[in-house]
Coordinates of C-alpha atoms in Angstrom, one line a residue:
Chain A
X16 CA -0.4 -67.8 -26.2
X17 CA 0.2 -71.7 -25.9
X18 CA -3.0 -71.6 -24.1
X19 CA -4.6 -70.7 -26.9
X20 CA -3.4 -73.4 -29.3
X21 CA -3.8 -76.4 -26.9
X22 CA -7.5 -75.2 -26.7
X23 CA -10.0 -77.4 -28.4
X24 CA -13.6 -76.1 -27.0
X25 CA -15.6 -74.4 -30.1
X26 CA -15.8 -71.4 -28.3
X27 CA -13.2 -69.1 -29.3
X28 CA -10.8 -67.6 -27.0
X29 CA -10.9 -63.5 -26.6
X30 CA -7.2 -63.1 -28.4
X31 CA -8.9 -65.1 -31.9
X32 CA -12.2 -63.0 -31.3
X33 CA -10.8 -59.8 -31.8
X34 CA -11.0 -57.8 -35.5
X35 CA -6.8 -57.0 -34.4
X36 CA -6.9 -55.5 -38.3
X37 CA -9.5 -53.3 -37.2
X38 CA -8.1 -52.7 -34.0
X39 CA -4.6 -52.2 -35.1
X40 CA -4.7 -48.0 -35.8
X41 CA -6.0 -47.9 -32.5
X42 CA -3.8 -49.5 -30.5
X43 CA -0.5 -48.4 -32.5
X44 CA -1.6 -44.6 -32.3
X45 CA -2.3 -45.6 -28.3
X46 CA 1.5 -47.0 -28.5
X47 CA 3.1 -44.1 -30.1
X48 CA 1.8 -41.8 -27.1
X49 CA 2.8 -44.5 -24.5
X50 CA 6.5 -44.6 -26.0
X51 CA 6.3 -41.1 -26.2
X52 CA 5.6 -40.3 -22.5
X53 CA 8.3 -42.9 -21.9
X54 CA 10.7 -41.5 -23.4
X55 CA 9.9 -38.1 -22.1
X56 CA 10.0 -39.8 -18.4
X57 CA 13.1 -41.9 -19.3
X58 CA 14.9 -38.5 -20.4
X59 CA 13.6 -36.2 -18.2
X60 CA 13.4 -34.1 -21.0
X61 CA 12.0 -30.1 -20.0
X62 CA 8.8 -29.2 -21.5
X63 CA 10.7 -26.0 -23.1
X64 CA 12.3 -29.1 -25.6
X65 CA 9.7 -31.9 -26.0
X66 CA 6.3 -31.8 -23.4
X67 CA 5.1 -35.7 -22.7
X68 CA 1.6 -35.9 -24.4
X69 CA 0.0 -35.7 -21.1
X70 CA 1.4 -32.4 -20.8
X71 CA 0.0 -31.7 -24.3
X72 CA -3.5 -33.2 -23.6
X73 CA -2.9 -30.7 -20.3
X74 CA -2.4 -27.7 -22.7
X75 CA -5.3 -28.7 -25.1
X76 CA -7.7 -28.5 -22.3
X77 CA -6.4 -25.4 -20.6
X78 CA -6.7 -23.5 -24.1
X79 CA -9.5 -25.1 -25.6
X80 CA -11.1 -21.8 -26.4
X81 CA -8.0 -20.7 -28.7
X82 CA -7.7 -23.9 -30.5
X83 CA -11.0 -24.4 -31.4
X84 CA -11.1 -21.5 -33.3
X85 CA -7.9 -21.7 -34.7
X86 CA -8.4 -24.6 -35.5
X87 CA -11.8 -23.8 -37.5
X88 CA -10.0 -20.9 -38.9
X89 CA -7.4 -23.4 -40.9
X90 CA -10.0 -25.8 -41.5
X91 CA -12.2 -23.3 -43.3
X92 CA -8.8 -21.3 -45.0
X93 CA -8.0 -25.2 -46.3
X94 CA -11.5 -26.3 -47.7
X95 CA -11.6 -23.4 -49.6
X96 CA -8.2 -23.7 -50.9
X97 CA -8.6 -27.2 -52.0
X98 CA -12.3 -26.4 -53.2
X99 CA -11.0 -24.2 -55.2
X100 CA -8.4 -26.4 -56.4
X101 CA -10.7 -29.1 -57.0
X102 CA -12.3 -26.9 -59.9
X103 CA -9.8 -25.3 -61.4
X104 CA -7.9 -29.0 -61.2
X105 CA -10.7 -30.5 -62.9
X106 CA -10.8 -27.9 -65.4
X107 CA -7.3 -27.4 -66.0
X108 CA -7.0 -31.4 -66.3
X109 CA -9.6 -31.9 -68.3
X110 CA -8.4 -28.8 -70.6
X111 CA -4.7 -30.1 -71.0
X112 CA -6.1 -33.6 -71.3
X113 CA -8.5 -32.7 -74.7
X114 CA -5.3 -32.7 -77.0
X115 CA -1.6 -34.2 -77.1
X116 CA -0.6 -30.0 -78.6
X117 CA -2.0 -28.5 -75.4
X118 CA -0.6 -31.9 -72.8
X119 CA 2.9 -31.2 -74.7
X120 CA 2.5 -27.3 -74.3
X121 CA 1.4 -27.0 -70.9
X122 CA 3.0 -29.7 -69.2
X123 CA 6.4 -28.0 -68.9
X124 CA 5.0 -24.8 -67.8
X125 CA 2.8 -27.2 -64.8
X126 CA 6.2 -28.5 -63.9
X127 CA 8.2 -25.9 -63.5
X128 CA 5.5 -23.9 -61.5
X129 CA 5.2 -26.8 -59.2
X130 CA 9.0 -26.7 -59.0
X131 CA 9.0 -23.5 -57.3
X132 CA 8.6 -23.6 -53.6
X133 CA 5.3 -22.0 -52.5
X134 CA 6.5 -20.7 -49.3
X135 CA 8.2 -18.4 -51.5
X136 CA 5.0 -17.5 -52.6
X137 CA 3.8 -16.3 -50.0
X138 CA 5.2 -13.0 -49.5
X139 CA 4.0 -11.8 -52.6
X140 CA 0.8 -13.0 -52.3
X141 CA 1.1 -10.9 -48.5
X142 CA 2.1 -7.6 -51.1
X143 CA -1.5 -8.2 -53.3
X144 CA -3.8 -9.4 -50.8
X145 CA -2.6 -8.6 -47.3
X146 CA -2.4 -10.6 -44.5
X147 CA -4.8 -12.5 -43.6
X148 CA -7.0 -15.5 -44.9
X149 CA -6.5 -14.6 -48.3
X150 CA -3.2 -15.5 -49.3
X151 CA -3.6 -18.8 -46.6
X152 CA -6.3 -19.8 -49.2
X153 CA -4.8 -19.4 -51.8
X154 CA -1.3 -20.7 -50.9
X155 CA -3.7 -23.7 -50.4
X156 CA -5.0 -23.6 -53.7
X157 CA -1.8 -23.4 -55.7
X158 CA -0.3 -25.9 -53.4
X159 CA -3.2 -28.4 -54.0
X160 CA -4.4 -28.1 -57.7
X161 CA -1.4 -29.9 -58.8
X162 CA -1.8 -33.6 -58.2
X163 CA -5.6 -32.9 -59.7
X164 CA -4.4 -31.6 -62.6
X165 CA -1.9 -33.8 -63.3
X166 CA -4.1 -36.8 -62.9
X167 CA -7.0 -35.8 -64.6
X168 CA -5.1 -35.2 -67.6
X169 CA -3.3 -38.5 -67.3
X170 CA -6.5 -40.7 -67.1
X171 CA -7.9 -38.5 -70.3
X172 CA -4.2 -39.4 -72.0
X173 CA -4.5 -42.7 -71.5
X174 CA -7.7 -44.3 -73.1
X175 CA -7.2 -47.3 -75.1
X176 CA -6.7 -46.9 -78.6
X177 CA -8.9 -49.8 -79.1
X178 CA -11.7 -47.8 -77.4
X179 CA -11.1 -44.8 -78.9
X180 CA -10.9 -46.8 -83.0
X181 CA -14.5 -48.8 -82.0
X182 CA -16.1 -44.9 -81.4
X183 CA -14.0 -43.3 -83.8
X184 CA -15.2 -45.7 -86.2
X185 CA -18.9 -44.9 -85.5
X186 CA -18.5 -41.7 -86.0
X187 CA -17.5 -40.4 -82.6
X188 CA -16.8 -36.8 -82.5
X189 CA -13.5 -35.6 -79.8
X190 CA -16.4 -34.0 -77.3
X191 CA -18.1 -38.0 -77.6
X192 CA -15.0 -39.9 -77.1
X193 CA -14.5 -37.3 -73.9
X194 CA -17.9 -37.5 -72.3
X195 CA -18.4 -41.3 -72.4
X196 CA -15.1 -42.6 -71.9
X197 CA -12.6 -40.0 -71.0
X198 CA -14.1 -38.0 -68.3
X199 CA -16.0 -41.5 -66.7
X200 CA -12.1 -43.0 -66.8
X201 CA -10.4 -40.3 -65.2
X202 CA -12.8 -40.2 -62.3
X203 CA -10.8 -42.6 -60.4
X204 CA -7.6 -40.6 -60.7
X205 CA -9.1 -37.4 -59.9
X206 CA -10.4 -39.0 -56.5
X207 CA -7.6 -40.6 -56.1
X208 CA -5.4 -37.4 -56.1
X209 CA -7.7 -35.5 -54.1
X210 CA -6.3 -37.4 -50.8
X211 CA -3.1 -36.1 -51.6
X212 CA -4.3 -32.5 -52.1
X213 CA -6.2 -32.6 -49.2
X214 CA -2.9 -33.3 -47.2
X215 CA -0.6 -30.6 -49.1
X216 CA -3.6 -28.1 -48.5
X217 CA -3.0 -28.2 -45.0
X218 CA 0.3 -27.5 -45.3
X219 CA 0.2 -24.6 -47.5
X220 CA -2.7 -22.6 -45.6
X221 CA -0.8 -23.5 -42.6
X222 CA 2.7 -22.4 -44.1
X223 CA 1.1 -19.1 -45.0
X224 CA -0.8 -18.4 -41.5
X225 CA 2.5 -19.2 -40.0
X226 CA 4.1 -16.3 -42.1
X227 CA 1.6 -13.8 -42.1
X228 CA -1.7 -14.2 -40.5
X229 CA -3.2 -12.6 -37.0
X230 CA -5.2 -16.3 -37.5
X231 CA -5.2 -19.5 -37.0
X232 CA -3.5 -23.1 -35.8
X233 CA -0.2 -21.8 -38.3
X234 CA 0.1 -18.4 -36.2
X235 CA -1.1 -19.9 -33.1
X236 CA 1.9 -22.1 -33.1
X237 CA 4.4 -19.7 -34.3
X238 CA 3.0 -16.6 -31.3
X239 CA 3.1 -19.9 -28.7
X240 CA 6.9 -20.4 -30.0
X241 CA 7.8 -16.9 -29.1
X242 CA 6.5 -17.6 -25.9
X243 CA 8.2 -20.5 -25.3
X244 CA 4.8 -22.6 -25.0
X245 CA 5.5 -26.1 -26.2
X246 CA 3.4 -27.8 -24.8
X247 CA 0.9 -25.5 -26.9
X248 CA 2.5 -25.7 -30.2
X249 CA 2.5 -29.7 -30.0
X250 CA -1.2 -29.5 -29.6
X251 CA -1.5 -27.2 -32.4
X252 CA 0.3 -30.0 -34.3
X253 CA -1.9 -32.4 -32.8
X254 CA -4.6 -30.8 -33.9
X255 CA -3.2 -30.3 -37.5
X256 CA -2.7 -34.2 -37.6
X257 CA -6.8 -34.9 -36.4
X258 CA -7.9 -32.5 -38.5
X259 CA -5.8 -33.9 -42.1
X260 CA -6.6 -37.4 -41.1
X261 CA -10.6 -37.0 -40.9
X262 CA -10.6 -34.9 -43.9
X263 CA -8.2 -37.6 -45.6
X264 CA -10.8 -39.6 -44.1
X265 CA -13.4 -37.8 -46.1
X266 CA -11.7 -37.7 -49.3
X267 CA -11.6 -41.8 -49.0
X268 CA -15.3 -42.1 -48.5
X269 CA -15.9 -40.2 -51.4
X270 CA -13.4 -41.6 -53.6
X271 CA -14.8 -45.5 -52.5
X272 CA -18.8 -43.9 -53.2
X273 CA -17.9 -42.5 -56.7
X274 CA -15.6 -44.9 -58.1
X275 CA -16.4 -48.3 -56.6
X276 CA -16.5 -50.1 -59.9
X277 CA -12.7 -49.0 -59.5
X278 CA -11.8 -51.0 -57.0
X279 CA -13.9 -54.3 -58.0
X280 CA -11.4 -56.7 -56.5
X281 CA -12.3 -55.6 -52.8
X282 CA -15.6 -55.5 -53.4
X283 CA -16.3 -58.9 -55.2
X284 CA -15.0 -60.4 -52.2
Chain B
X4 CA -22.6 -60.8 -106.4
X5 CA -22.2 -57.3 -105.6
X6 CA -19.1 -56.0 -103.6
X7 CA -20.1 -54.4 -100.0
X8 CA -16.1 -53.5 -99.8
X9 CA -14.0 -52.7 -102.6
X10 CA -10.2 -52.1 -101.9
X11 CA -8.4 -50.8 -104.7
X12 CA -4.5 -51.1 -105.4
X13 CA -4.0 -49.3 -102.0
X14 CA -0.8 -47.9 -100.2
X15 CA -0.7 -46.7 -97.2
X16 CA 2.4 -45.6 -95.5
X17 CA 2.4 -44.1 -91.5
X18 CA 4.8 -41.3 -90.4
X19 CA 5.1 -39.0 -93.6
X20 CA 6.9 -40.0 -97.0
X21 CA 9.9 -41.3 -95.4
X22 CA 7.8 -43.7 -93.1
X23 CA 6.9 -47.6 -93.1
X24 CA 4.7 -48.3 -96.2
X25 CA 2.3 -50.7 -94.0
X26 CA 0.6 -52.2 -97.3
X27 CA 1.5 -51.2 -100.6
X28 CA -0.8 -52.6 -103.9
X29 CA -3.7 -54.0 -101.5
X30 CA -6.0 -55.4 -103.8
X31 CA -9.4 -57.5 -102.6
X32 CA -13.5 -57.5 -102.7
X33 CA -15.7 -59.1 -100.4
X34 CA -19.5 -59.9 -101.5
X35 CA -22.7 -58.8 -99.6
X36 CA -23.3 -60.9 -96.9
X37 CA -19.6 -62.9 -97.3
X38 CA -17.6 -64.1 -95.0
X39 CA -13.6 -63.1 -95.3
X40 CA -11.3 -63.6 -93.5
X41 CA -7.5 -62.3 -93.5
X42 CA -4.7 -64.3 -92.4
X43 CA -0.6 -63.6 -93.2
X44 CA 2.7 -63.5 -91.2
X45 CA 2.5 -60.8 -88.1
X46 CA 2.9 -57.3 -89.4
X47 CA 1.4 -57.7 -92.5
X48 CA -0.7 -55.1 -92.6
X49 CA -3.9 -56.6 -91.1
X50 CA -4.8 -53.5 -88.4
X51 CA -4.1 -51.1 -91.3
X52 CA -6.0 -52.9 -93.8
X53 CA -9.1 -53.1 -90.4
X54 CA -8.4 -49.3 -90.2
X55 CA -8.7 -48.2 -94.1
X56 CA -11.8 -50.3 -94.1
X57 CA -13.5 -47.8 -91.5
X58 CA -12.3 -44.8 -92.7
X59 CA -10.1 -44.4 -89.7
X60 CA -6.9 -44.2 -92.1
X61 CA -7.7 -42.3 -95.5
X62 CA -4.8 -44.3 -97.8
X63 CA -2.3 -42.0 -99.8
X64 CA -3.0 -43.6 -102.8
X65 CA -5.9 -45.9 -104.5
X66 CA -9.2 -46.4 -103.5
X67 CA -10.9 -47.7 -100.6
X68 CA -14.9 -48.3 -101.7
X69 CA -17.5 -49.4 -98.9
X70 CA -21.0 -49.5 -99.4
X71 CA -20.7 -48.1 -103.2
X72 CA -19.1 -45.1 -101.5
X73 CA -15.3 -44.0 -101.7
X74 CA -14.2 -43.9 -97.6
X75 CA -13.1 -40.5 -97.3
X76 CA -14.1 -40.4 -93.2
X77 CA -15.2 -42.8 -90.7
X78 CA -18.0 -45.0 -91.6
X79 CA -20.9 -45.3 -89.3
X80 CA -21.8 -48.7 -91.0
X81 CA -19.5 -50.9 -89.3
X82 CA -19.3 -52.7 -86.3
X83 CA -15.4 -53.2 -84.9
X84 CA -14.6 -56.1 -81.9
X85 CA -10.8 -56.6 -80.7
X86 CA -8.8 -59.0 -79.0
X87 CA -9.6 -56.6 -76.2
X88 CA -13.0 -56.7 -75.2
X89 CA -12.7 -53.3 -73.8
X90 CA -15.7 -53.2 -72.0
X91 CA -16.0 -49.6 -69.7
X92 CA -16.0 -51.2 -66.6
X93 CA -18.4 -47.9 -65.2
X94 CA -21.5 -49.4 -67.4
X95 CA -23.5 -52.5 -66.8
X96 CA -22.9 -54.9 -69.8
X97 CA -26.3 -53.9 -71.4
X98 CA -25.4 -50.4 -71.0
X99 CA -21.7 -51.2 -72.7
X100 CA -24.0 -52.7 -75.6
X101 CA -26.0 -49.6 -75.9
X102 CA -23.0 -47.2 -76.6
X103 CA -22.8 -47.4 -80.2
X104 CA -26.2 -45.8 -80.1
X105 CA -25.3 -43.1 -77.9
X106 CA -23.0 -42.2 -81.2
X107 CA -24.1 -43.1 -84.7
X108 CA -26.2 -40.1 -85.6
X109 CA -29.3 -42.4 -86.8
X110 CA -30.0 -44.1 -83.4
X111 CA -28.2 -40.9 -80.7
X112 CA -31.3 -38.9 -81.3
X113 CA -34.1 -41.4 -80.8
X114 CA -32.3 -43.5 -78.1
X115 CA -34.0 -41.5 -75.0
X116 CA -37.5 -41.9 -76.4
X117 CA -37.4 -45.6 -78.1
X118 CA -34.9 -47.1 -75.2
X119 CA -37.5 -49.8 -74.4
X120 CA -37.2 -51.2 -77.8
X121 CA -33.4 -50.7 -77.8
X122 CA -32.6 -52.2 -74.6
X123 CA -35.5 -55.2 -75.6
X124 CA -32.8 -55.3 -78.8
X125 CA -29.6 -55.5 -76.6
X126 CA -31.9 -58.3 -74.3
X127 CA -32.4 -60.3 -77.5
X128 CA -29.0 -59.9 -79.0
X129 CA -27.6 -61.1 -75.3
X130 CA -30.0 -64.0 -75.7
X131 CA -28.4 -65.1 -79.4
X132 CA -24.6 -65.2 -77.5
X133 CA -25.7 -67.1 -74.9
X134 CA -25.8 -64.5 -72.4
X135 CA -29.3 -64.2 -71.1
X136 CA -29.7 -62.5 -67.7
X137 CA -26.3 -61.0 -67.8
X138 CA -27.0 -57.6 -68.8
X139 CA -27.5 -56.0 -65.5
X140 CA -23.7 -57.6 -64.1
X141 CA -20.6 -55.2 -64.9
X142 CA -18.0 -56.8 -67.1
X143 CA -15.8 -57.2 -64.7
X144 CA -18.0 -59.5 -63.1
X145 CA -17.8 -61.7 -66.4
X146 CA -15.2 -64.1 -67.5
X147 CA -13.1 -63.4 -70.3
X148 CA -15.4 -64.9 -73.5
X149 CA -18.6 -63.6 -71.7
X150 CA -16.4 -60.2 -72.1
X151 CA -15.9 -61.3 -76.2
X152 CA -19.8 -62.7 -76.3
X153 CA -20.4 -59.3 -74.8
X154 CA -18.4 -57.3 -77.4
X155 CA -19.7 -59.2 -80.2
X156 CA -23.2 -57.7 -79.1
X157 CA -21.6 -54.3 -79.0
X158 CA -20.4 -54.6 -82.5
X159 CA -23.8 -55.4 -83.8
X160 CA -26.1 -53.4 -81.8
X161 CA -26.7 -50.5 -84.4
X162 CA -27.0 -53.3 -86.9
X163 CA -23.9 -53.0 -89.0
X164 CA -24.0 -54.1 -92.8
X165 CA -20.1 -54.7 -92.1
X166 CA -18.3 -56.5 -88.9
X167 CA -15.0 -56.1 -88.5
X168 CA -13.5 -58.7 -86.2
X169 CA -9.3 -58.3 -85.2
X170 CA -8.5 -61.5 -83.6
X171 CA -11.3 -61.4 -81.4
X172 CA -10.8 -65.2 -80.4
X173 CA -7.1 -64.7 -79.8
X174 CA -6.9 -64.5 -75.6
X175 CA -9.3 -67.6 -74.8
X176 CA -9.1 -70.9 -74.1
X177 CA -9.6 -73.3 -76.9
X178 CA -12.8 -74.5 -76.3
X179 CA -14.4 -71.3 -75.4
X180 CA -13.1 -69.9 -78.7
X181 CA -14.7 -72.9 -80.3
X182 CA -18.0 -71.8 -78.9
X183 CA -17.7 -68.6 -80.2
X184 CA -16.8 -69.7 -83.7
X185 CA -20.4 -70.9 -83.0
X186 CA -22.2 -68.1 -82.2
X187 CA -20.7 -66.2 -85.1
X188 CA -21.4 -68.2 -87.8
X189 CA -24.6 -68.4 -86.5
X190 CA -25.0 -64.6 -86.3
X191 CA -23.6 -64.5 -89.4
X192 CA -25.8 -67.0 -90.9
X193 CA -29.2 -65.3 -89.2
X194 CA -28.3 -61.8 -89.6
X195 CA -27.0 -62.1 -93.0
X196 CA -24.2 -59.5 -92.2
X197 CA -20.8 -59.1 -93.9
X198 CA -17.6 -60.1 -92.2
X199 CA -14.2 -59.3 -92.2
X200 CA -12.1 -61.7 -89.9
X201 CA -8.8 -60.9 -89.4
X202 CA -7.0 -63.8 -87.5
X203 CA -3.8 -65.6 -86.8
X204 CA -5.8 -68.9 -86.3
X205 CA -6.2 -70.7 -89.7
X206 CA -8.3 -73.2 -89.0
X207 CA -10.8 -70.5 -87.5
X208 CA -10.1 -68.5 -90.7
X209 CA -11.1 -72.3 -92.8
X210 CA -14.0 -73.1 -90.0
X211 CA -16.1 -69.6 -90.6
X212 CA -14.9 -67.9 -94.1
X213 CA -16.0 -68.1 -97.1
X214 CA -13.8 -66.6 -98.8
X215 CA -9.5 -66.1 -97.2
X216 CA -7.1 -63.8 -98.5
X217 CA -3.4 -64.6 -97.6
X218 CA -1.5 -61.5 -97.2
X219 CA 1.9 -61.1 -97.5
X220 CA 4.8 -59.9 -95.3
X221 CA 5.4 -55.9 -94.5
X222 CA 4.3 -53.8 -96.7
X223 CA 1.1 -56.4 -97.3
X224 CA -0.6 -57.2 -100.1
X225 CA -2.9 -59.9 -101.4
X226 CA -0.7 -63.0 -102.3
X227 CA -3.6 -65.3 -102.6
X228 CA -7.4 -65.7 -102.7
X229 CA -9.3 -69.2 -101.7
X230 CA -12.4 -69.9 -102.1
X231 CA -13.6 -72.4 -98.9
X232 CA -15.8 -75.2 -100.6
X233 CA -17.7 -76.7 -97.5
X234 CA -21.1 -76.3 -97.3
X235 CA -22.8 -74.4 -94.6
X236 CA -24.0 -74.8 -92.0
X237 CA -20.8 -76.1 -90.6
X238 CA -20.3 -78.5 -87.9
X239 CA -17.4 -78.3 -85.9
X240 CA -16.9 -82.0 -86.8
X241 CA -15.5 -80.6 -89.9
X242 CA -12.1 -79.8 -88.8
X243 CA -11.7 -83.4 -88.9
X244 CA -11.9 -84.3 -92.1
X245 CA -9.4 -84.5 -95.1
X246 CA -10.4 -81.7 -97.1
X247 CA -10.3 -79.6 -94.5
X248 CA -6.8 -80.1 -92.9
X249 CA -5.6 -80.3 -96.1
X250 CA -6.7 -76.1 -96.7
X251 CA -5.1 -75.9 -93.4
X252 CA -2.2 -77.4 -94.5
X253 CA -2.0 -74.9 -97.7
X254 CA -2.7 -71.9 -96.4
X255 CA -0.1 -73.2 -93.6
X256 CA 2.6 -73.6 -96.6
X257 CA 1.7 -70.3 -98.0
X258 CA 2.2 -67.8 -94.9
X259 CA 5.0 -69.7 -94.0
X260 CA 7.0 -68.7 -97.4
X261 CA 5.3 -65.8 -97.1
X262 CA 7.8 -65.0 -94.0
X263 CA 11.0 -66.4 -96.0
X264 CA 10.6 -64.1 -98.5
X265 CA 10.1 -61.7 -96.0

């Protein structure tokens, strides 16, 4: 790198061309799997206990036909669960938003539901619905609607008084005061949260199809573990990981299109 | 001159009987078309005496008369500007000024068919601040007194017979709230509107009212009532002179064993 200060010719060397900020997710995820096989060399580690990712890139070949469609299986068993939580978030926010009686009421009742673990859910969800996708959707669902509703109703909570007086004063009915302020200002929570139900969707349809499903990346892994396939179940997790960060990926593009004026100090600049 | 806002030996207490009488005995009129303004030690009442005056508190005892009727609920007649600009940073500035008419009940119904004339109304109200052009950029993209020149326009789009003003100078600079002493009492002088400035500042109070009340402390009433003598229009260079440093100077004496006795 002292090469690179000491030159004084306008054109730029390589290492000052590079975007390394763009660059940077690249070449640390590249890393990872380099330290990774490392280690795995280094350790001489069996593939029964931890496979080196070429060994995993090996399996994800060999049963491509498997994983792709368990792979689609959990991504469709997610969307829907987190569709589904999208709209009943929304309307549950925007419900226990309208009034301070129903946010004091309903709050409690939100917490303590969330409290509960919802693996443990899943086994009666297995006694109504069978097994199946059904209860991996909806153990997506109740996993996922939570962060929604709790930050829809926390942008309708917190308008400013001095907003809500200057309507108020003109005659603004609640239903106004909610349509033109409320629901516009919650917007960028609701976004917001939808990265992070994205992510714990994953994990509940997975949970579930782990427990009791004859589908999917979740009973993939679990019938390649009573096998003893490692090297299978790490691409099953490897899969998991591509498929949360493009739909994270997703819920980011949509949050930056909907809500720009949100984030105005990156895009004055 | 008749009385626009009549406030009549008023209490007004928050939280239930056992609560903080806010202003107790409030006594004051303002004229058609007058200029008030409100000054008096913090927590004297002044955002309680801004909220009975548009119905947003109903008091528990005397009478609050606006517009020759009792306030019994929220009167669409006003105009209300903050401190806080509160712009929603969603809208465009013109479409911020156009709110009030997505509301009062006279101008929600007609907006959709007459918004040419509206928005021509917002254009030539942004013109009077001395914001021309500006209508299309979101607040955020405005400093803080465009944000208050903004507001101001806001407050007077559905053409209020009353503006209520709460320290609306209070966060700027000195010479941008110099410039917006300006454009008020010019909008007050061409729109012939009646105004109720509640305000810390007393030489802004002594620059723009016609009329000041000097409240007292917690729970507030009227202590005093001046008449200001200069003639309008006013020049800024008036804050220079004698006379007026000298109403400064009393109204300075007043508040301030106003908050002794408090």
């Amino acid at each position: 790198m002292s090469a690179v200060t000491e030159n004084t010719t306008p054109v730029k060397p390589l290492a000052q061309r590079i975007n390394w900020v763009k660059l940077a997710p690249w070449l640390y995820t590249i890393g990872l799997f380099v330290a990774w096989e490392l280690l795995v060399i280094a350790l001489q580690t069996p593939p029964t206990i931890l496979p080196a990712p070429s060994r995993v890139f090996q399996a994800i070949v060999q049963y491509w036909s498997p994983i792709w469609k368990n792979s689609l299986q959990t991504l469709y068993t997610t969307t829907v669960g987190f569709a589904i939580a999208v709209v009943a978030g929304l309307a549950i926010g925007l419900f226990i938003g309208w009034s301070k009686a129903i946010y004091a009421g309903l709050y409690p009742l939100m917490i303590g539901f969330n409290a509960i673990p919802k693996v443990a859910l899943v086994p009666i969800l297995v006694i109504w619905f069978g097994i199946g996708a059904v209860p991996a959707i909806l153990t997506a669902f109740l996993i996922s609607f939570f962060p929604i509703v709790v930050n829809v109703a926390t942008g309708l909570a917190t308008i400013e008084p001095e907003t809500e007086d200057v309507l108020r004063a003109l005659g603004a009915k609640k239903l106004d005061i909610m349509l033109k302020v409320g629901i516009p200002r919650s917007m960028p929570y609701f976004f917001g949260s939808l990265k992070v139900a994205i992510t714990l969707a994953f994990v509940g349809s997975v949970v579930s199809e782990t427990v009791a499903s004859n589908y999917g990346l979740g009973n993939m892994m679990s019938s390649a573990q009573s096998q003893f396939n490692v090297p299978l179940v790490f691409a099953g997790l490897l899969m998991l990981a591509v498929e949360g960060i493009a739909m994270y990926a997703l819920m980011a593009w949509i949050e930056m299109r909907m809500t720009g004026w949100a984030h105005r100090s990156t895009m004055s600049q | 001159m008749p009385h626009l806002v009549t406030i009549d030996n008023v209490d007004m207490r928050y939280g239930g009987a056992a609560g903080t009488l806010a202003v107790s005995g409030l006594t004051m009129k303002v004229g058609k078309g007058e200029f008030a303004a409100v000054v008096g030690p913090s927590g004297c009442g002044k955002s309680t005496l801004m909220k009975l005056v548009t119905g947003l508190h109903i008091p528990q005892s005397g009478v609050v008369i606006v517009a020759d009727k009792q306030v019994t609920k929220p009167v669409s007649i006003v105009g209300m500007a903050f401190q806080n600009p509160t712009m929603l940073p969603w809208r465009t500035t013109l479409d911020n000024i156009l709110l009030p008419l997505e509301i009062v009940e006279r101008h929600r119904h007609r907006l959709r068919t007459n918004k040419k004339e509206y928005v021509e109304k917002a254009e030539h109200l942004l013109e009077t601040v001395g914001l021309k052009g500006f209508g299309s950029k979101f607040p955020w993209q405005l400093s803080g007194g465009m944000q208050q020149r903004a507001n101001l326009c806001r407050a007077l789009i559905h053409e209020p017979e009353l503006l209520m003003l709460d320290e609306p100078f209070g966060a700027l600079d000195a010479f941008t709230r110099e410039e917006l002493w300006c454009v008020i009492r010019d909008l007050h002088a061409a729109q012939g509107v009646t105004i109720i400035l509640v305000t810390h500042d007393l030489r802004e109070a002594t620059f723009l009212a016609d009329r000041i009340f000097v409240m007292s402390a917690r729970p507030g009433k009227v202590l005093k009532e001046h008449a200001v003598p200069f003639a309008r229009p006013r020049d800024l260079e008036v804050m220079y002179e004698k006379a007026f440093n000298d109403m400064v100077h009393e109204l300075h004496g007043e508040i301030a064993s106003a908050r002794v006795v408090a």
